[in-house]
mmCIF file of C-alpha atoms and ligand atoms in Angstrom:
data_model
loop_
_atom_site.group_PDB
_atom_site.id
_atom_site.type_symbol
_atom_site.label_atom_id
_atom_site.label_comp_id
_atom_site.label_asym_id
_atom_site.label_seq_id
_atom_site.Cartn_x
_atom_site.Cartn_y
_atom_site.Cartn_z
ATOM 1 C CA MET A 1 36.669 -27.596 5.210
ATOM 2 C CA LYS A 2 39.861 -26.447 3.474
ATOM 3 C CA ARG A 3 38.855 -26.328 -0.178
ATOM 4 C CA ILE A 4 35.467 -25.775 -1.819
ATOM 5 C CA GLY A 5 34.248 -25.874 -5.408
ATOM 6 C CA VAL A 6 31.688 -23.730 -7.214
ATOM 7 C CA LEU A 7 29.760 -24.337 -10.432
ATOM 8 C CA THR A 8 26.925 -22.785 -12.415
ATOM 9 C CA SER A 9 24.421 -25.074 -14.109
ATOM 10 C CA GLY A 10 21.249 -25.060 -16.218
ATOM 11 C CA GLY A 11 20.087 -21.850 -17.911
ATOM 12 C CA ASP A 12 22.354 -18.886 -17.223
ATOM 13 C CA ALA A 13 20.977 -15.898 -15.342
ATOM 14 C CA PRO A 14 22.259 -12.340 -14.801
ATOM 15 C CA GLY A 15 23.821 -12.200 -11.345
ATOM 16 C CA MET A 16 25.411 -15.654 -11.471
ATOM 17 C CA ASN A 17 28.813 -13.980 -11.802
ATOM 18 C CA ALA A 18 28.118 -11.863 -8.729
ATOM 19 C CA ALA A 19 27.205 -15.055 -6.843
ATOM 20 C CA VAL A 20 30.431 -16.812 -7.898
ATOM 21 C CA ARG A 21 32.389 -13.719 -6.866
ATOM 22 C CA ALA A 22 30.723 -13.791 -3.430
ATOM 23 C CA VAL A 23 31.526 -17.496 -2.990
ATOM 24 C CA VAL A 24 35.176 -16.965 -3.925
ATOM 25 C CA ARG A 25 35.721 -13.842 -1.842
ATOM 26 C CA LYS A 26 33.842 -15.127 1.226
ATOM 27 C CA ALA A 27 35.770 -18.409 1.188
ATOM 28 C CA ILE A 28 39.158 -16.753 0.753
ATOM 29 C CA TYR A 29 38.243 -14.305 3.532
ATOM 30 C CA HIS A 30 37.947 -17.405 5.753
ATOM 31 C CA ASN A 31 41.241 -18.857 4.433
ATOM 32 C CA VAL A 32 39.478 -21.527 2.379
ATOM 33 C CA GLU A 33 40.668 -22.264 -1.169
ATOM 34 C CA VAL A 34 38.173 -22.182 -4.027
ATOM 35 C CA TYR A 35 38.135 -24.173 -7.244
ATOM 36 C CA GLY A 36 35.902 -23.201 -10.158
ATOM 37 C CA VAL A 37 34.221 -26.013 -12.094
ATOM 38 C CA PHE A 38 33.861 -24.858 -15.712
ATOM 39 C CA GLY A 39 30.821 -26.031 -17.739
ATOM 40 C CA GLY A 40 28.437 -27.234 -15.010
ATOM 41 C CA TYR A 41 28.115 -30.951 -14.211
ATOM 42 C CA SER A 42 29.589 -31.836 -17.589
ATOM 43 C CA GLY A 43 32.787 -29.961 -16.709
ATOM 44 C CA LEU A 44 32.740 -31.616 -13.289
ATOM 45 C CA MET A 45 32.731 -35.131 -14.786
ATOM 46 C CA ASN A 46 35.514 -34.166 -17.228
ATOM 47 C CA GLY A 47 37.656 -32.559 -14.531
ATOM 48 C CA ASN A 48 37.490 -29.059 -16.011
ATOM 49 C CA ILE A 49 38.403 -27.590 -12.633
ATOM 50 C CA LYS A 50 40.755 -24.677 -11.907
ATOM 51 C CA LYS A 51 41.832 -22.818 -8.804
ATOM 52 C CA LEU A 52 40.254 -19.372 -8.437
ATOM 53 C CA GLU A 53 42.045 -16.478 -6.766
ATOM 54 C CA LEU A 54 40.710 -13.144 -5.513
ATOM 55 C CA GLY A 55 41.600 -11.616 -8.876
ATOM 56 C CA SER A 56 39.860 -14.396 -10.862
ATOM 57 C CA VAL A 57 36.522 -12.822 -9.958
ATOM 58 C CA GLY A 58 37.554 -9.201 -10.436
ATOM 59 C CA ASP A 59 35.588 -7.139 -12.932
ATOM 60 C CA ILE A 60 32.697 -9.622 -13.269
ATOM 61 C CA ILE A 61 30.093 -8.345 -10.770
ATOM 62 C CA HIS A 62 28.399 -6.268 -13.487
ATOM 63 C CA ARG A 63 28.480 -8.870 -16.258
ATOM 64 C CA GLY A 64 25.529 -11.031 -17.348
ATOM 65 C CA GLY A 65 25.943 -14.734 -18.135
ATOM 66 C CA THR A 66 28.435 -16.818 -16.183
ATOM 67 C CA PHE A 67 32.192 -16.838 -16.662
ATOM 68 C CA LEU A 68 32.228 -20.435 -15.345
ATOM 69 C CA TYR A 69 29.990 -21.365 -18.304
ATOM 70 C CA SER A 70 26.901 -23.483 -17.899
ATOM 71 C CA ALA A 71 25.838 -26.757 -19.488
ATOM 72 C CA ARG A 72 23.168 -29.418 -19.405
ATOM 73 C CA SER A 73 24.307 -33.018 -18.975
ATOM 74 C CA GLU A 74 22.148 -36.129 -19.310
ATOM 75 C CA GLU A 75 25.060 -38.300 -18.154
ATOM 76 C CA PHE A 76 25.136 -36.591 -14.775
ATOM 77 C CA LYS A 77 21.599 -37.846 -14.124
ATOM 78 C CA THR A 78 23.045 -41.382 -13.913
ATOM 79 C CA LYS A 79 24.798 -42.879 -10.855
ATOM 80 C CA GLU A 80 27.915 -43.507 -12.982
ATOM 81 C CA GLY A 81 28.027 -39.850 -14.022
ATOM 82 C CA GLN A 82 27.633 -38.679 -10.439
ATOM 83 C CA GLN A 83 30.397 -41.084 -9.335
ATOM 84 C CA LYS A 84 32.697 -39.625 -12.001
ATOM 85 C CA GLY A 85 31.966 -36.159 -10.610
ATOM 86 C CA ILE A 86 32.760 -37.225 -7.060
ATOM 87 C CA GLU A 87 36.044 -38.813 -8.194
ATOM 88 C CA GLN A 88 37.063 -35.502 -9.775
ATOM 89 C CA LEU A 89 36.122 -33.558 -6.644
ATOM 90 C CA LYS A 90 38.193 -35.953 -4.515
ATOM 91 C CA LYS A 91 41.098 -35.838 -6.963
ATOM 92 C CA HIS A 92 41.212 -32.053 -6.547
ATOM 93 C CA GLY A 93 40.918 -32.300 -2.755
ATOM 94 C CA ILE A 94 37.579 -30.462 -2.739
ATOM 95 C CA ASP A 95 35.474 -30.984 0.421
ATOM 96 C CA GLY A 96 32.245 -29.160 -0.461
ATOM 97 C CA LEU A 97 30.485 -27.701 -3.499
ATOM 98 C CA VAL A 98 28.284 -24.656 -4.137
ATOM 99 C CA VAL A 99 25.855 -25.233 -7.037
ATOM 100 C CA ILE A 100 24.276 -22.133 -8.578
ATOM 101 C CA GLY A 101 21.329 -22.949 -10.843
ATOM 102 C CA GLY A 102 17.699 -23.945 -11.171
ATOM 103 C CA ASP A 103 15.700 -26.862 -9.783
ATOM 104 C CA GLY A 104 17.352 -29.351 -12.174
ATOM 105 C CA SER A 105 20.742 -28.273 -10.865
ATOM 106 C CA TYR A 106 19.422 -28.723 -7.318
ATOM 107 C CA MET A 107 18.586 -32.344 -8.227
ATOM 108 C CA GLY A 108 22.252 -32.819 -9.138
ATOM 109 C CA ALA A 109 23.336 -31.245 -5.832
ATOM 110 C CA LYS A 110 20.865 -33.474 -4.007
ATOM 111 C CA ALA A 111 22.314 -36.566 -5.727
ATOM 112 C CA LEU A 112 25.889 -35.621 -4.758
ATOM 113 C CA THR A 113 24.777 -34.992 -1.158
ATOM 114 C CA GLU A 114 23.097 -38.423 -1.067
ATOM 115 C CA HIS A 115 26.428 -39.928 -2.181
ATOM 116 C CA GLY A 116 27.943 -38.285 0.925
ATOM 117 C CA PHE A 117 29.412 -35.192 -0.757
ATOM 118 C CA PRO A 118 28.173 -31.925 0.862
ATOM 119 C CA CYS A 119 26.598 -29.443 -1.558
ATOM 120 C CA VAL A 120 24.687 -26.200 -1.076
ATOM 121 C CA GLY A 121 22.247 -24.940 -3.734
ATOM 122 C CA VAL A 122 21.970 -21.256 -4.655
ATOM 123 C CA PRO A 123 18.865 -20.293 -6.700
ATOM 124 C CA GLY A 124 19.956 -18.824 -10.029
ATOM 125 C CA THR A 125 17.357 -18.578 -12.786
ATOM 126 C CA ILE A 126 15.347 -15.784 -14.353
ATOM 127 C CA ASP A 127 12.136 -17.839 -13.997
ATOM 128 C CA ASN A 128 11.742 -17.321 -10.217
ATOM 129 C CA ASP A 129 10.405 -20.868 -10.027
ATOM 130 C CA ILE A 130 12.577 -22.377 -7.289
ATOM 131 C CA PRO A 131 10.873 -23.438 -4.083
ATOM 132 C CA GLY A 132 12.352 -22.234 -0.786
ATOM 133 C CA THR A 133 12.991 -18.660 -1.878
ATOM 134 C CA GLU A 134 10.765 -15.716 -2.755
ATOM 135 C CA PHE A 135 13.246 -14.480 -5.354
ATOM 136 C CA THR A 136 15.884 -16.094 -7.547
ATOM 137 C CA ILE A 137 19.038 -14.483 -8.905
ATOM 138 C CA GLY A 138 18.315 -13.039 -12.362
ATOM 139 C CA PHE A 139 14.554 -12.524 -11.984
ATOM 140 C CA ASP A 140 14.786 -8.792 -11.295
ATOM 141 C CA THR A 141 17.117 -8.150 -14.249
ATOM 142 C CA ALA A 142 14.862 -10.132 -16.577
ATOM 143 C CA LEU A 143 11.869 -8.089 -15.382
ATOM 144 C CA ASN A 144 13.670 -4.854 -16.153
ATOM 145 C CA THR A 145 14.465 -6.110 -19.653
ATOM 146 C CA VAL A 146 10.814 -7.047 -20.191
ATOM 147 C CA ILE A 147 9.578 -3.704 -18.853
ATOM 148 C CA ASP A 148 11.909 -1.858 -21.187
ATOM 149 C CA ALA A 149 10.394 -3.774 -24.111
ATOM 150 C CA ILE A 150 6.795 -3.263 -22.929
ATOM 151 C CA ASP A 151 7.339 0.499 -22.610
ATOM 152 C CA LYS A 152 8.711 0.670 -26.152
ATOM 153 C CA ILE A 153 5.921 -1.464 -27.567
ATOM 154 C CA ARG A 154 3.385 0.737 -25.752
ATOM 155 C CA ASP A 155 4.692 3.773 -27.726
ATOM 156 C CA THR A 156 4.123 2.096 -31.071
ATOM 157 C CA ALA A 157 0.871 0.427 -29.951
ATOM 158 C CA SER A 158 -0.693 3.787 -29.079
ATOM 159 C CA SER A 159 0.484 5.394 -32.316
ATOM 160 C CA HIS A 160 -1.223 2.752 -34.434
ATOM 161 C CA GLU A 161 -4.185 1.766 -32.262
ATOM 162 C CA ARG A 162 -3.116 -1.832 -32.053
ATOM 163 C CA THR A 163 -3.429 -4.733 -29.683
ATOM 164 C CA PHE A 164 -0.078 -6.207 -28.749
ATOM 165 C CA VAL A 165 0.543 -9.674 -27.388
ATOM 166 C CA ILE A 166 3.942 -10.069 -25.707
ATOM 167 C CA GLU A 167 5.196 -13.562 -24.875
ATOM 168 C CA VAL A 168 7.647 -13.743 -21.985
ATOM 169 C CA MET A 169 9.724 -16.571 -20.502
ATOM 170 C CA GLY A 170 9.167 -18.355 -17.191
ATOM 171 C CA ARG A 171 8.859 -22.030 -18.154
ATOM 172 C CA ASN A 172 5.891 -23.322 -16.138
ATOM 173 C CA ALA A 173 5.818 -20.336 -13.784
ATOM 174 C CA GLY A 174 3.915 -17.094 -14.368
ATOM 175 C CA ASP A 175 6.142 -14.857 -12.221
ATOM 176 C CA ILE A 176 7.833 -12.940 -15.046
ATOM 177 C CA ALA A 177 4.493 -12.361 -16.792
ATOM 178 C CA LEU A 178 2.753 -11.294 -13.590
ATOM 179 C CA TRP A 179 5.374 -8.869 -12.273
ATOM 180 C CA ALA A 180 6.181 -7.378 -15.683
ATOM 181 C CA GLY A 181 2.490 -7.198 -16.588
ATOM 182 C CA LEU A 182 1.630 -5.360 -13.386
ATOM 183 C CA ALA A 183 4.597 -2.987 -13.692
ATOM 184 C CA GLY A 184 3.934 -2.422 -17.402
ATOM 185 C CA GLY A 185 0.226 -1.713 -16.987
ATOM 186 C CA ALA A 186 -0.892 -4.640 -19.154
ATOM 187 C CA GLU A 187 -4.630 -5.031 -19.718
ATOM 188 C CA THR A 188 -4.415 -8.805 -19.482
ATOM 189 C CA ILE A 189 -1.857 -11.162 -17.985
ATOM 190 C CA LEU A 190 -2.019 -14.830 -18.920
ATOM 191 C CA ILE A 191 -0.229 -17.147 -16.480
ATOM 192 C CA PRO A 192 -0.221 -20.945 -16.169
ATOM 193 C CA GLU A 193 -1.378 -20.782 -12.539
ATOM 194 C CA GLU A 194 -4.759 -19.157 -13.405
ATOM 195 C CA LYS A 195 -7.103 -20.107 -16.229
ATOM 196 C CA GLN A 196 -8.498 -17.323 -18.417
ATOM 197 C CA ASP A 197 -11.051 -17.463 -21.177
ATOM 198 C CA ILE A 198 -10.063 -15.829 -24.484
ATOM 199 C CA LYS A 199 -13.738 -14.921 -25.152
ATOM 200 C CA GLU A 200 -13.918 -13.051 -21.873
ATOM 201 C CA ILE A 201 -10.627 -11.254 -22.666
ATOM 202 C CA ALA A 202 -12.000 -10.331 -26.095
ATOM 203 C CA GLU A 203 -15.147 -8.884 -24.496
ATOM 204 C CA ARG A 204 -13.030 -6.717 -22.183
ATOM 205 C CA LEU A 205 -10.888 -5.524 -25.107
ATOM 206 C CA LYS A 206 -14.037 -4.527 -27.020
ATOM 207 C CA LYS A 207 -15.453 -2.667 -24.013
ATOM 208 C CA GLY A 208 -12.128 -0.869 -23.630
ATOM 209 C CA GLN A 209 -12.259 0.229 -27.250
ATOM 210 C CA GLU A 210 -15.851 1.460 -26.814
ATOM 211 C CA ARG A 211 -14.769 3.743 -23.995
ATOM 212 C CA GLY A 212 -11.982 5.171 -26.182
ATOM 213 C CA LYS A 213 -8.961 3.019 -25.376
ATOM 214 C CA LYS A 214 -6.464 3.275 -28.209
ATOM 215 C CA HIS A 215 -4.402 0.182 -27.556
ATOM 216 C CA SER A 216 -4.091 -2.872 -25.373
ATOM 217 C CA ILE A 217 -1.174 -4.915 -24.131
ATOM 218 C CA ILE A 218 -1.537 -8.581 -23.302
ATOM 219 C CA ILE A 219 1.310 -10.399 -21.567
ATOM 220 C CA VAL A 220 1.419 -14.171 -21.933
ATOM 221 C CA ALA A 221 3.741 -16.507 -20.046
ATOM 222 C CA GLU A 222 5.356 -19.116 -22.300
ATOM 223 C CA GLY A 223 3.928 -21.825 -20.018
ATOM 224 C CA VAL A 224 0.348 -20.948 -21.092
ATOM 225 C CA MET A 225 0.625 -21.114 -24.874
ATOM 226 C CA SER A 226 2.569 -19.362 -27.615
ATOM 227 C CA GLY A 227 2.044 -15.649 -28.079
ATOM 228 C CA TYR A 228 1.192 -16.319 -31.737
ATOM 229 C CA GLU A 229 -1.663 -18.616 -30.728
ATOM 230 C CA VAL A 230 -3.017 -15.989 -28.313
ATOM 231 C CA GLY A 231 -2.725 -13.327 -31.050
ATOM 232 C CA LYS A 232 -4.605 -15.548 -33.513
ATOM 233 C CA GLN A 233 -7.414 -16.266 -31.057
ATOM 234 C CA ILE A 234 -7.766 -12.575 -30.073
ATOM 235 C CA LYS A 235 -7.859 -11.527 -33.727
ATOM 236 C CA GLU A 236 -10.542 -14.122 -34.471
ATOM 237 C CA ALA A 237 -12.629 -13.017 -31.479
ATOM 238 C CA THR A 238 -12.318 -9.224 -31.962
ATOM 239 C CA ASP A 239 -11.055 -8.536 -35.482
ATOM 240 C CA PHE A 240 -8.641 -6.044 -33.900
ATOM 241 C CA ASP A 241 -5.311 -5.334 -35.561
ATOM 242 C CA THR A 242 -3.154 -7.611 -33.408
ATOM 243 C CA ARG A 243 0.645 -7.890 -33.307
ATOM 244 C CA VAL A 244 2.755 -10.450 -31.485
ATOM 245 C CA THR A 245 6.228 -10.044 -29.973
ATOM 246 C CA VAL A 246 8.136 -13.001 -28.531
ATOM 247 C CA LEU A 247 10.899 -11.574 -26.366
ATOM 248 C CA GLY A 248 12.932 -14.799 -26.145
ATOM 249 C CA HIS A 249 16.527 -14.999 -24.983
ATOM 250 C CA VAL A 250 17.027 -11.251 -24.729
ATOM 251 C CA GLN A 251 15.421 -11.761 -21.284
ATOM 252 C CA ARG A 252 18.375 -13.871 -20.125
ATOM 253 C CA GLY A 253 21.089 -11.319 -20.896
ATOM 254 C CA GLY A 254 22.270 -7.966 -19.664
ATOM 255 C CA SER A 255 24.058 -6.444 -16.728
ATOM 256 C CA PRO A 256 22.432 -7.533 -13.448
ATOM 257 C CA THR A 257 20.377 -4.969 -11.539
ATOM 258 C CA VAL A 258 21.349 -3.745 -8.078
ATOM 259 C CA ASN A 259 18.760 -6.106 -6.548
ATOM 260 C CA ASP A 260 20.234 -9.122 -8.330
ATOM 261 C CA ARG A 261 23.813 -8.203 -7.447
ATOM 262 C CA VAL A 262 22.954 -7.725 -3.783
ATOM 263 C CA LEU A 263 20.848 -10.905 -3.668
ATOM 264 C CA ALA A 264 23.605 -12.896 -5.395
ATOM 265 C CA SER A 265 26.234 -11.548 -2.990
ATOM 266 C CA ARG A 266 24.129 -12.413 0.062
ATOM 267 C CA LEU A 267 23.144 -15.891 -1.118
ATOM 268 C CA GLY A 268 26.631 -16.818 -2.389
ATOM 269 C CA ALA A 269 28.250 -15.772 0.885
ATOM 270 C CA ARG A 270 25.610 -17.611 2.950
ATOM 271 C CA ALA A 271 26.214 -20.814 0.967
ATOM 272 C CA VAL A 272 29.901 -20.677 1.949
ATOM 273 C CA GLU A 273 28.999 -20.075 5.605
ATOM 274 C CA LEU A 274 26.793 -23.169 5.607
ATOM 275 C CA LEU A 275 29.569 -25.335 4.170
ATOM 276 C CA LEU A 276 32.000 -23.943 6.760
ATOM 277 C CA GLU A 277 29.448 -24.756 9.486
ATOM 278 C CA GLY A 278 29.485 -28.327 8.175
ATOM 279 C CA LYS A 279 25.926 -28.064 6.849
ATOM 280 C CA GLY A 280 25.799 -29.745 3.445
ATOM 281 C CA GLY A 281 22.632 -30.682 1.594
ATOM 282 C CA ARG A 282 21.053 -27.263 2.094
ATOM 283 C CA ALA A 283 19.472 -24.761 -0.299
ATOM 284 C CA VAL A 284 19.706 -21.046 0.492
ATOM 285 C CA GLY A 285 16.988 -18.516 -0.225
ATOM 286 C CA ILE A 286 15.441 -15.228 0.767
ATOM 287 C CA GLU A 287 12.116 -14.735 2.524
ATOM 288 C CA LYS A 288 10.808 -11.379 3.800
ATOM 289 C CA ASN A 289 14.283 -9.970 3.060
ATOM 290 C CA SER A 290 15.967 -12.429 5.445
ATOM 291 C CA LEU A 291 18.286 -15.245 4.448
ATOM 292 C CA VAL A 292 16.856 -18.727 4.957
ATOM 293 C CA ASP A 293 18.079 -22.233 4.247
ATOM 294 C CA TYR A 294 16.266 -25.520 3.879
ATOM 295 C CA ASP A 295 17.209 -29.129 3.506
ATOM 296 C CA ILE A 296 17.652 -29.354 -0.271
ATOM 297 C CA ILE A 297 15.332 -32.371 -0.504
ATOM 298 C CA GLU A 298 12.607 -30.605 1.485
ATOM 299 C CA ALA A 299 13.103 -27.439 -0.595
ATOM 300 C CA LEU A 300 12.596 -29.403 -3.818
ATOM 301 C CA ALA A 301 9.447 -30.984 -2.435
ATOM 302 C CA LYS A 302 7.868 -27.589 -1.634
ATOM 303 C CA PRO A 303 5.545 -26.236 -4.306
ATOM 304 C CA HIS A 304 6.584 -23.009 -6.011
ATOM 305 C CA THR A 305 3.982 -20.424 -5.077
ATOM 306 C CA LEU A 306 3.074 -17.425 -7.152
ATOM 307 C CA ASP A 307 1.899 -14.277 -5.347
ATOM 308 C CA LEU A 308 -1.842 -14.524 -6.019
ATOM 309 C CA ASP A 309 -2.510 -11.207 -4.228
ATOM 310 C CA LEU A 310 -0.425 -9.515 -6.920
ATOM 311 C CA TYR A 311 -2.461 -11.281 -9.579
ATOM 312 C CA LYS A 312 -5.705 -10.102 -7.968
ATOM 313 C CA LEU A 313 -4.327 -6.558 -7.802
ATOM 314 C CA SER A 314 -3.301 -6.647 -11.470
ATOM 315 C CA LYS A 315 -6.893 -7.571 -12.386
ATOM 316 C CA GLU A 316 -8.344 -4.811 -10.227
ATOM 317 C CA LEU A 317 -6.041 -2.205 -11.768
ATOM 318 C CA SER A 318 -6.642 -3.192 -15.368
ATOM 319 C CA ILE A 319 -10.429 -2.816 -15.503
HETATM 320 P P1 ATP B 401 16.868 -23.556 -15.538
HETATM 321 O O1 ATP B 401 15.544 -23.916 -14.931
HETATM 322 O O2 ATP B 401 17.220 -22.137 -15.334
HETATM 323 O O3 ATP B 401 17.050 -24.004 -16.938
HETATM 324 P P2 ATP B 401 17.938 -25.898 -14.245
HETATM 325 O O4 ATP B 401 19.034 -26.055 -13.248
HETATM 326 O O5 ATP B 401 16.568 -26.308 -13.800
HETATM 327 O O6 ATP B 401 17.985 -24.383 -14.710
HETATM 328 P P3 ATP B 401 18.173 -28.253 -15.910
HETATM 329 O O7 ATP B 401 18.590 -28.410 -17.320
HETATM 330 O O8 ATP B 401 16.862 -28.801 -15.490
HETATM 331 O O9 ATP B 401 18.310 -26.692 -15.591
HETATM 332 O O10 ATP B 401 19.288 -28.952 -14.980
HETATM 333 C C1 ATP B 401 20.667 -28.639 -15.123
HETATM 334 C C2 ATP B 401 21.484 -29.904 -15.001
HETATM 335 O O11 ATP B 401 21.330 -30.479 -13.694
HETATM 336 C C3 ATP B 401 21.111 -31.038 -15.953
HETATM 337 O O12 ATP B 401 21.628 -30.897 -17.237
HETATM 338 C C4 ATP B 401 21.717 -32.240 -15.233
HETATM 339 O O13 ATP B 401 23.102 -32.352 -15.506
HETATM 340 C C5 ATP B 401 21.503 -31.887 -13.761
HETATM 341 N N1 ATP B 401 20.310 -32.604 -13.296
HETATM 342 C C6 ATP B 401 19.013 -32.350 -13.593
HETATM 343 N N2 ATP B 401 18.185 -33.270 -13.034
HETATM 344 C C7 ATP B 401 18.991 -34.131 -12.370
HETATM 345 C C8 ATP B 401 18.755 -35.317 -11.598
HETATM 346 N N3 ATP B 401 17.529 -35.807 -11.413
HETATM 347 N N4 ATP B 401 19.820 -35.943 -11.060
HETATM 348 C C9 ATP B 401 21.065 -35.482 -11.242
HETATM 349 N N5 ATP B 401 21.355 -34.390 -11.982
HETATM 350 C C10 ATP B 401 20.352 -33.712 -12.535
#
């Protein structure tokens, strides 16, 4: 393998830049050239590909977003689109590709691998919803952004004796809600993986008020229902003064945390090692703080599992 490519795809996540940096530096360390594909699979099909040098990835380790840009492309889901991508890779003399993104991006990497072009997937998404890894790049930074918001809302909630509903991202996974809810001391955490009854939540809120609680914080994952709907139902069931905050895209930005930078550096470098070992069609991840890699097709077939012990703990601590 003399020349590899790297792209970022799907939703951006803080730490993607650190992962690209690791890919570039690790490859050059091993005397392998690196080409950056700008604009995800869309840029790949259009040949938006440029050589990256050591200096190309200087001064980006601390920046959110992705300097390679990201995009979503329907065309790349077709065989013709994938063929266009492979033609561009061949035209640039690229022998292997590192794809940093979510499960949709992995599907693209899987398709290229099935066409005989070796790809390695690196999990980059704030949602922490990719099978084959306990943590994804960007999750920790997003959690810190959410916690910052919860702490601020807690100040105003206690001053006005209000119930606050905070909607967080996560698509169909409850990881952001669960971890941020536990760390932020939320009274209730609503996640798609576990059903909860609004009436029962309302009863607990009332009991809390009876024993002198001044405010309550409810965290809802976007995959359950909208925060506004939860706020409406809580208000109807309790008549408490209820306010709703939808955190939205603020959760995707910001300088990556130490954890995300270190994770991105480890995973990006490991992806290059796999390509150099001639192992395409893999997805890298982290389990029990050790690097792991799976066949990308097997990784996609694994269910994403939420830490239910943490959920149980959050319930025990919020009585
Ligand atoms: P996130 O979950 O953070 O948004 P993602 O990688 O899951 O990231 P998607 O929009 O699902 O985001 O996928 C990114 C891109 O991957 C798509 O726009 C498309 O170009 C490509 N892709 C998705 N599914 C497939 C597929 N089945 N075959 C080929 N390419 C695909």
